[in-house]
Amino acid sequence: MNRSSTASLRRPWIGGGIVGLSTAYALREQGVSVRLYETGLPGQGQSAGESRIFRHAHDDPRLVAFARESRAVWADWAERFDVELVSSDGAVAIGASALARLRVLDRVGGVAARAIGSDELAERMPLLAGYSGPAMFDEAGGAIRTRAAIKALAGELGDAVMTGEVVSIEPRGVGTVEVRSVTDCAVYSNVVVCAGRETARQARSVGLSLPVRLAAHVRLTFAVKGAAPARVACLQDGSGDFGAVGVYAAPREFVHCWVTDLPWSEDGVAVWEAGRVLFVAGHDLFKQAPSLGRALARAAIGDGLAAELMPEARLGAPQQ
Ligand SMILES: Cc1cc2nc3c(=O)[nH]c(=O)nc-3n(C[C@H](O)[C@H](O)[C@H](O)COP(=O)(O)OP(=O)(O)OC[C@H]3O[C@@H](n4cnc5c(N)ncnc54)[C@H](O)[C@@H]3O)c2cc1C
């Protein structure tokens, strides 16, 4: 390990997944100098694969508002980077939970979503022809073009992205944090850890215990029988009519991967603070990354962490 010490007050991000890239980009937008450490290639962790679902529907109105803000940033980035980042297929949810979530969307406002009948459902998702249970349609939902997003953000950050595994993070008594990677050792003013499945391990090194659960997932894509329709909505199945609930699907390929989540919700997200170091954990963060990144950037420059992102706020948990 090269231990040459460079005093620096840049703010480093650990992890080049969608959350780390979005956060670093948000800071870059504010003219702040950043450095992002990534063990391998950006987007190789939980952010790997070709697509993710963007949907506004959540149990927690605060998370709906978060998603609405993110959707606006996705649209802004698509224009700025001149590439499609969320498809215009829309997102369908079925089952009683879909209607409960639609009520949450109506309460929050500003999201074009509505209940749909079986004819429209069959049109948007031919596989569900014959299903007559509750269904809703989120017009601004769709498939997130994950590789395009990672490529665009990593390209914007250029040489601020450093290849190298961070091996230790050590808060110093003088209001700084020392970060050692396999290639350097530097001192920073603030550090944000967005290391996916490695975040909880990094947090333990500063005495924090994060209630992160780790599970292996597989996402499969099946060939379409006959001619594929020109457009197919993304699906979230909470009906129980087709076996396990919580099934979701987005058009294109397959991926094996690890996922992390928090005990209070499959969509839960929180940020833990240890002095000048922030640790981010949660699940289903791809869609939320733009607004999460902006919130983390604000916290890192001293504007404080949004109350809803503190662990005790249990963001994502159903609200009364
Ligand atoms: C199969 C599947 C389906 C999903 N579906 C959806 C969906 O439909 N919609 C949605 O919004 N979300 C979905 N998600 C969740 C979403 O993809 C993740 O929440 C998101 O990608 C997490 O991004 P991240 O940046 O936090 O973590 P990661 O992408 O895991 O990034 C962390 C990065 O940190 C790096 N790293 C780790 N340790 C170190 C270290 N010590 N030093 C340097 N670098 C380090 C890793 O190499 C990695 O690249 C899905 C996830 C999976 C796996």
XYZ file of C-alpha atoms and ligand atoms in Angstrom:
373
model
C 0.000 0.000 0.000
C 1.362 3.434 -0.853
C 1.047 5.522 2.294
C 2.048 8.930 0.954
C -0.145 11.361 2.860
C -1.794 14.245 0.998
C -3.676 16.821 3.030
C -6.876 17.561 1.152
C -10.202 19.035 2.057
C -12.022 17.513 -0.868
C -15.048 15.428 -0.003
C -14.711 11.827 -0.991
C -17.467 9.365 -1.774
C -16.849 5.726 -1.267
C -18.660 3.635 -3.830
C -19.304 4.208 -7.510
C -22.847 2.828 -7.634
C -25.769 5.039 -8.578
C -25.961 6.608 -5.104
C -22.271 7.551 -4.910
C -22.238 8.853 -8.482
C -25.421 10.896 -7.963
C -24.062 12.395 -4.756
C -20.698 13.282 -6.245
C -22.430 14.800 -9.277
C -24.730 16.858 -7.033
C -21.680 18.319 -5.307
C -19.908 18.910 -8.576
C -22.983 20.906 -9.680
C -22.383 23.157 -6.701
C -18.767 23.685 -7.656
C -17.406 21.547 -4.813
C -14.306 19.479 -5.493
C -15.000 15.754 -5.105
C -13.228 12.422 -5.251
C -14.988 9.101 -5.605
C -13.319 5.828 -4.684
C -14.562 2.708 -6.464
C -13.052 -0.761 -6.038
C -13.639 -1.734 -9.656
C -15.858 -0.340 -12.380
C -18.640 2.138 -11.567
C -21.991 0.331 -11.515
C -20.591 -3.123 -10.768
C -22.416 -3.628 -7.429
C -26.145 -3.587 -6.737
C -26.477 -1.038 -9.533
C -25.427 -3.634 -12.148
C -27.728 -4.688 -14.974
C -29.647 -2.976 -17.719
C -32.831 -1.741 -16.089
C -34.662 -0.896 -12.874
C -38.246 0.169 -12.330
C -39.051 3.780 -11.668
C -42.350 4.024 -9.775
C -43.852 6.679 -7.521
C -46.061 4.235 -5.592
C -44.837 3.673 -2.028
C -46.472 3.159 1.354
C -44.829 6.231 2.870
C -45.949 9.659 1.538
C -42.492 11.066 2.359
C -40.965 8.510 -0.004
C -43.513 9.394 -2.691
C -42.422 13.034 -2.409
C -38.796 11.897 -2.616
C -39.556 9.866 -5.759
C -41.418 12.791 -7.327
C -38.366 15.011 -6.799
C -36.108 12.313 -8.240
C -38.301 11.901 -11.306
C -37.840 15.597 -12.096
C -34.067 15.227 -11.805
C -34.096 12.106 -14.036
C -35.901 14.203 -16.677
C -33.422 17.046 -16.266
C -30.435 14.684 -16.608
C -31.959 13.021 -19.673
C -32.079 16.393 -21.368
C -28.651 17.445 -20.160
C -26.929 14.165 -21.132
C -29.072 13.782 -24.254
C -29.999 10.158 -23.516
C -33.188 8.372 -22.406
C -32.886 7.551 -18.701
C -36.472 6.519 -17.837
C -38.581 4.879 -20.543
C -42.059 6.185 -21.271
C -43.733 2.776 -20.762
C -45.369 3.692 -17.454
C -45.663 1.417 -14.430
C -48.577 -0.809 -13.506
C -49.258 -2.131 -9.999
C -51.888 -4.743 -9.233
C -53.546 -6.068 -6.085
C -55.136 -4.417 -3.068
C -51.797 -2.838 -2.103
C -51.817 -0.973 -5.436
C -55.021 0.856 -4.544
C -53.758 1.615 -1.032
C -50.662 3.143 -2.597
C -52.786 5.078 -5.075
C -54.516 6.711 -2.112
C -51.081 7.730 -0.779
C -50.191 9.190 -4.194
C -53.435 11.189 -4.253
C -52.698 12.520 -0.772
C -49.206 13.676 -1.774
C -50.317 15.102 -5.138
C -48.372 15.985 -8.248
C -48.161 12.428 -9.603
C -50.165 11.379 -12.683
C -51.493 8.026 -11.485
C -54.959 6.477 -11.640
C -56.923 3.263 -11.211
C -57.349 1.336 -14.459
C -59.802 -1.355 -15.548
C -59.057 -4.737 -17.048
C -59.235 -3.536 -20.678
C -56.571 -0.885 -20.233
C -54.495 -3.268 -18.131
C -54.569 -5.872 -20.912
C -53.547 -3.219 -23.404
C -50.605 -2.022 -21.324
C -49.618 -5.518 -20.219
C -51.035 -8.212 -22.536
C -49.834 -10.966 -20.192
C -52.434 -9.793 -17.670
C -55.402 -10.098 -20.038
C -58.078 -11.825 -17.983
C -56.962 -10.315 -14.665
C -59.852 -8.342 -13.208
C -58.502 -7.364 -9.779
C -57.464 -3.873 -8.653
C -54.873 -2.138 -10.808
C -53.265 1.285 -11.068
C -51.150 3.023 -13.677
C -48.311 5.475 -12.992
C -47.803 7.485 -16.186
C -44.316 8.790 -15.384
C -43.085 5.369 -14.248
C -40.963 3.222 -16.535
C -37.732 1.311 -16.949
C -34.658 3.184 -15.748
C -31.843 2.837 -18.279
C -29.292 1.967 -15.640
C -26.199 1.557 -17.799
C -26.858 4.815 -19.598
C -27.228 6.587 -16.250
C -24.010 5.147 -14.783
C -22.097 5.899 -17.975
C -23.334 9.489 -18.153
C -22.619 10.301 -14.498
C -19.210 8.581 -14.456
C -18.347 10.407 -17.684
C -19.286 13.768 -16.144
C -17.144 13.057 -13.081
C -14.157 12.063 -15.215
C -10.947 11.670 -13.239
C -12.702 12.465 -9.947
C -13.492 8.723 -10.013
C -10.495 6.827 -8.617
C -10.091 3.090 -8.931
C -9.126 1.734 -5.531
C -10.666 -0.074 -2.595
C -10.958 1.944 0.592
C -9.505 -0.118 3.425
C -10.036 2.195 6.395
C -11.860 5.350 7.460
C -10.592 6.989 10.611
C -12.157 10.122 12.125
C -9.412 12.376 13.551
C -9.741 14.560 16.616
C -9.173 17.734 14.582
C -12.388 17.739 12.553
C -10.996 15.707 9.690
C -11.234 12.119 8.491
C -8.361 9.994 7.224
C -9.185 7.649 4.353
C -6.787 4.910 3.331
C -7.259 3.187 0.027
C -5.060 0.622 -1.685
C -3.474 3.444 -3.665
C -3.395 6.469 -1.342
C -3.882 7.898 2.111
C -5.569 11.289 2.363
C -7.261 13.549 4.888
C -10.688 14.985 4.154
C -13.244 17.276 5.727
C -16.233 14.918 5.269
C -16.748 11.435 3.914
C -19.903 9.801 2.542
C -19.968 6.014 2.386
C -22.278 4.665 -0.358
C -20.623 1.270 -0.577
C -23.735 -0.892 -1.024
C -23.288 -4.254 0.682
C -19.979 -3.036 2.187
C -21.470 0.007 3.937
C -22.443 -1.839 7.124
C -18.948 -3.314 7.428
C -17.344 0.117 6.989
C -19.715 1.528 9.625
C -18.635 -1.109 12.150
C -15.086 0.238 11.919
C -16.282 3.547 13.477
C -18.455 1.808 16.068
C -21.841 1.965 14.287
C -24.091 -1.061 13.927
C -26.456 -0.694 10.937
C -29.519 -3.002 10.837
C -28.832 -3.883 7.206
C -30.011 -7.275 5.913
C -28.173 -8.883 3.026
C -29.894 -11.279 0.614
C -29.111 -12.863 -2.749
C -31.587 -12.111 -5.557
C -32.012 -13.233 -9.115
C -33.917 -11.310 -11.755
C -35.001 -13.247 -14.829
C -36.326 -12.131 -18.169
C -38.321 -14.576 -20.287
C -38.683 -14.593 -24.045
C -42.012 -13.191 -25.233
C -44.317 -15.688 -26.941
C -45.074 -14.402 -30.413
C -44.458 -10.814 -31.454
C -43.457 -8.488 -28.622
C -45.740 -5.483 -28.120
C -44.134 -2.128 -28.924
C -44.592 -0.970 -25.334
C -44.945 -2.947 -22.107
C -45.423 -1.213 -18.768
C -43.260 -2.133 -15.783
C -45.166 -4.306 -13.302
C -45.381 -4.521 -9.555
C -47.561 -7.432 -8.502
C -49.012 -7.241 -5.009
C -52.101 -9.322 -5.854
C -51.020 -12.770 -4.675
C -53.022 -14.208 -7.607
C -49.899 -15.471 -9.366
C -47.945 -16.900 -6.421
C -45.529 -14.863 -4.319
C -46.365 -11.190 -3.817
C -43.776 -8.475 -4.293
C -43.002 -9.797 -7.767
C -41.864 -7.134 -10.151
C -40.580 -7.073 -13.686
C -38.977 -4.727 -16.141
C -38.331 -5.509 -19.775
C -34.814 -6.914 -20.664
C -32.183 -9.537 -19.591
C -31.286 -11.041 -16.159
C -28.955 -10.405 -13.264
C -27.726 -12.250 -10.151
C -26.919 -9.970 -7.278
C -26.854 -9.083 -3.618
C -29.391 -6.684 -2.182
C -29.417 -4.817 1.110
C -32.526 -3.663 2.920
C -33.668 -2.219 6.227
C -36.050 -3.974 8.624
C -38.918 -1.461 8.519
C -39.673 -1.569 4.762
C -38.530 -3.137 1.497
C -38.219 0.459 0.249
C -36.611 1.789 3.451
C -33.615 4.120 3.358
C -31.632 5.906 6.064
C -28.371 7.730 6.674
C -26.263 7.257 9.799
C -23.849 9.951 10.989
C -20.610 9.364 12.858
C -19.111 12.817 13.218
C -18.009 13.837 9.744
C -18.774 10.484 8.144
C -22.172 9.582 6.653
C -23.278 6.021 5.874
C -26.189 5.370 3.470
C -28.204 2.147 3.436
C -31.474 0.920 2.011
C -33.113 -0.821 -0.892
C -34.704 0.193 -4.188
C -32.431 3.187 -4.261
C -31.875 3.433 -8.007
C -35.011 5.459 -8.608
C -34.339 7.597 -5.528
C -30.645 8.228 -6.207
C -31.003 11.724 -7.740
C -32.863 13.220 -4.761
C -30.889 11.125 -2.277
C -27.654 12.358 -3.859
C -28.741 15.968 -3.539
C -29.733 15.488 0.110
C -26.377 13.834 0.878
C -24.496 16.599 -0.912
C -26.309 19.212 1.203
C -25.437 17.303 4.370
C -21.787 16.979 3.345
C -21.350 20.717 2.803
C -22.732 21.477 6.237
C -26.403 22.212 5.544
C -27.440 19.349 7.818
C -29.006 15.997 7.131
C -32.724 16.075 6.269
C -34.709 14.843 9.286
C -36.556 12.263 7.191
C -33.260 10.555 6.317
C -32.264 10.015 9.936
C -32.669 6.375 11.001
C -35.325 7.184 13.626
C -37.547 8.661 10.871
C -37.813 5.147 9.339
C -38.316 6.553 5.842
C -40.307 4.092 3.758
C -42.378 2.643 6.613
C -46.176 2.859 6.119
C -47.574 6.027 7.766
C -50.958 6.449 9.501
C -32.136 -7.487 -8.925
C -32.348 -6.117 -8.414
C -33.493 -5.432 -8.760
C -33.677 -4.147 -8.296
N -34.772 -3.450 -8.719
C -34.878 -2.150 -8.435
C -35.882 -1.380 -9.039
O -36.704 -1.893 -9.797
N -35.932 -0.051 -8.756
C -35.016 0.559 -7.922
O -35.099 1.766 -7.719
N -34.046 -0.156 -7.339
C -33.951 -1.488 -7.582
N -32.947 -2.236 -7.032
C -32.097 -1.642 -6.011
C -31.031 -0.724 -6.582
O -30.437 -1.297 -7.732
C -29.999 -0.485 -5.494
O -30.646 -0.016 -4.309
C -28.969 0.541 -5.931
O -28.385 0.175 -7.159
C -27.908 0.676 -4.857
O -26.933 1.558 -5.314
P -25.714 1.936 -4.367
O -24.949 2.968 -5.079
O -26.224 2.233 -2.990
O -24.908 0.572 -4.190
P -23.998 -0.230 -5.219
O -24.512 -0.123 -6.595
O -23.814 -1.591 -4.655
O -22.639 0.570 -5.206
C -21.685 0.421 -4.189
C -20.325 0.469 -4.838
O -19.360 0.574 -3.801
C -18.200 -0.091 -4.209
N -17.451 -0.377 -2.987
C -17.803 -1.206 -1.973
N -16.871 -1.195 -1.016
C -15.904 -0.337 -1.423
C -14.670 0.100 -0.871
N -14.226 -0.345 0.318
N -13.917 0.980 -1.560
C -14.330 1.452 -2.778
N -15.498 1.065 -3.344
C -16.268 0.188 -2.681
C -18.733 -1.323 -4.931
O -17.768 -1.841 -5.820
C -19.963 -0.782 -5.625
O -19.714 -0.427 -6.970
C -32.731 -3.532 -7.448
C -31.588 -4.226 -7.078
C -31.394 -5.487 -7.565
C -30.134 -6.171 -7.173
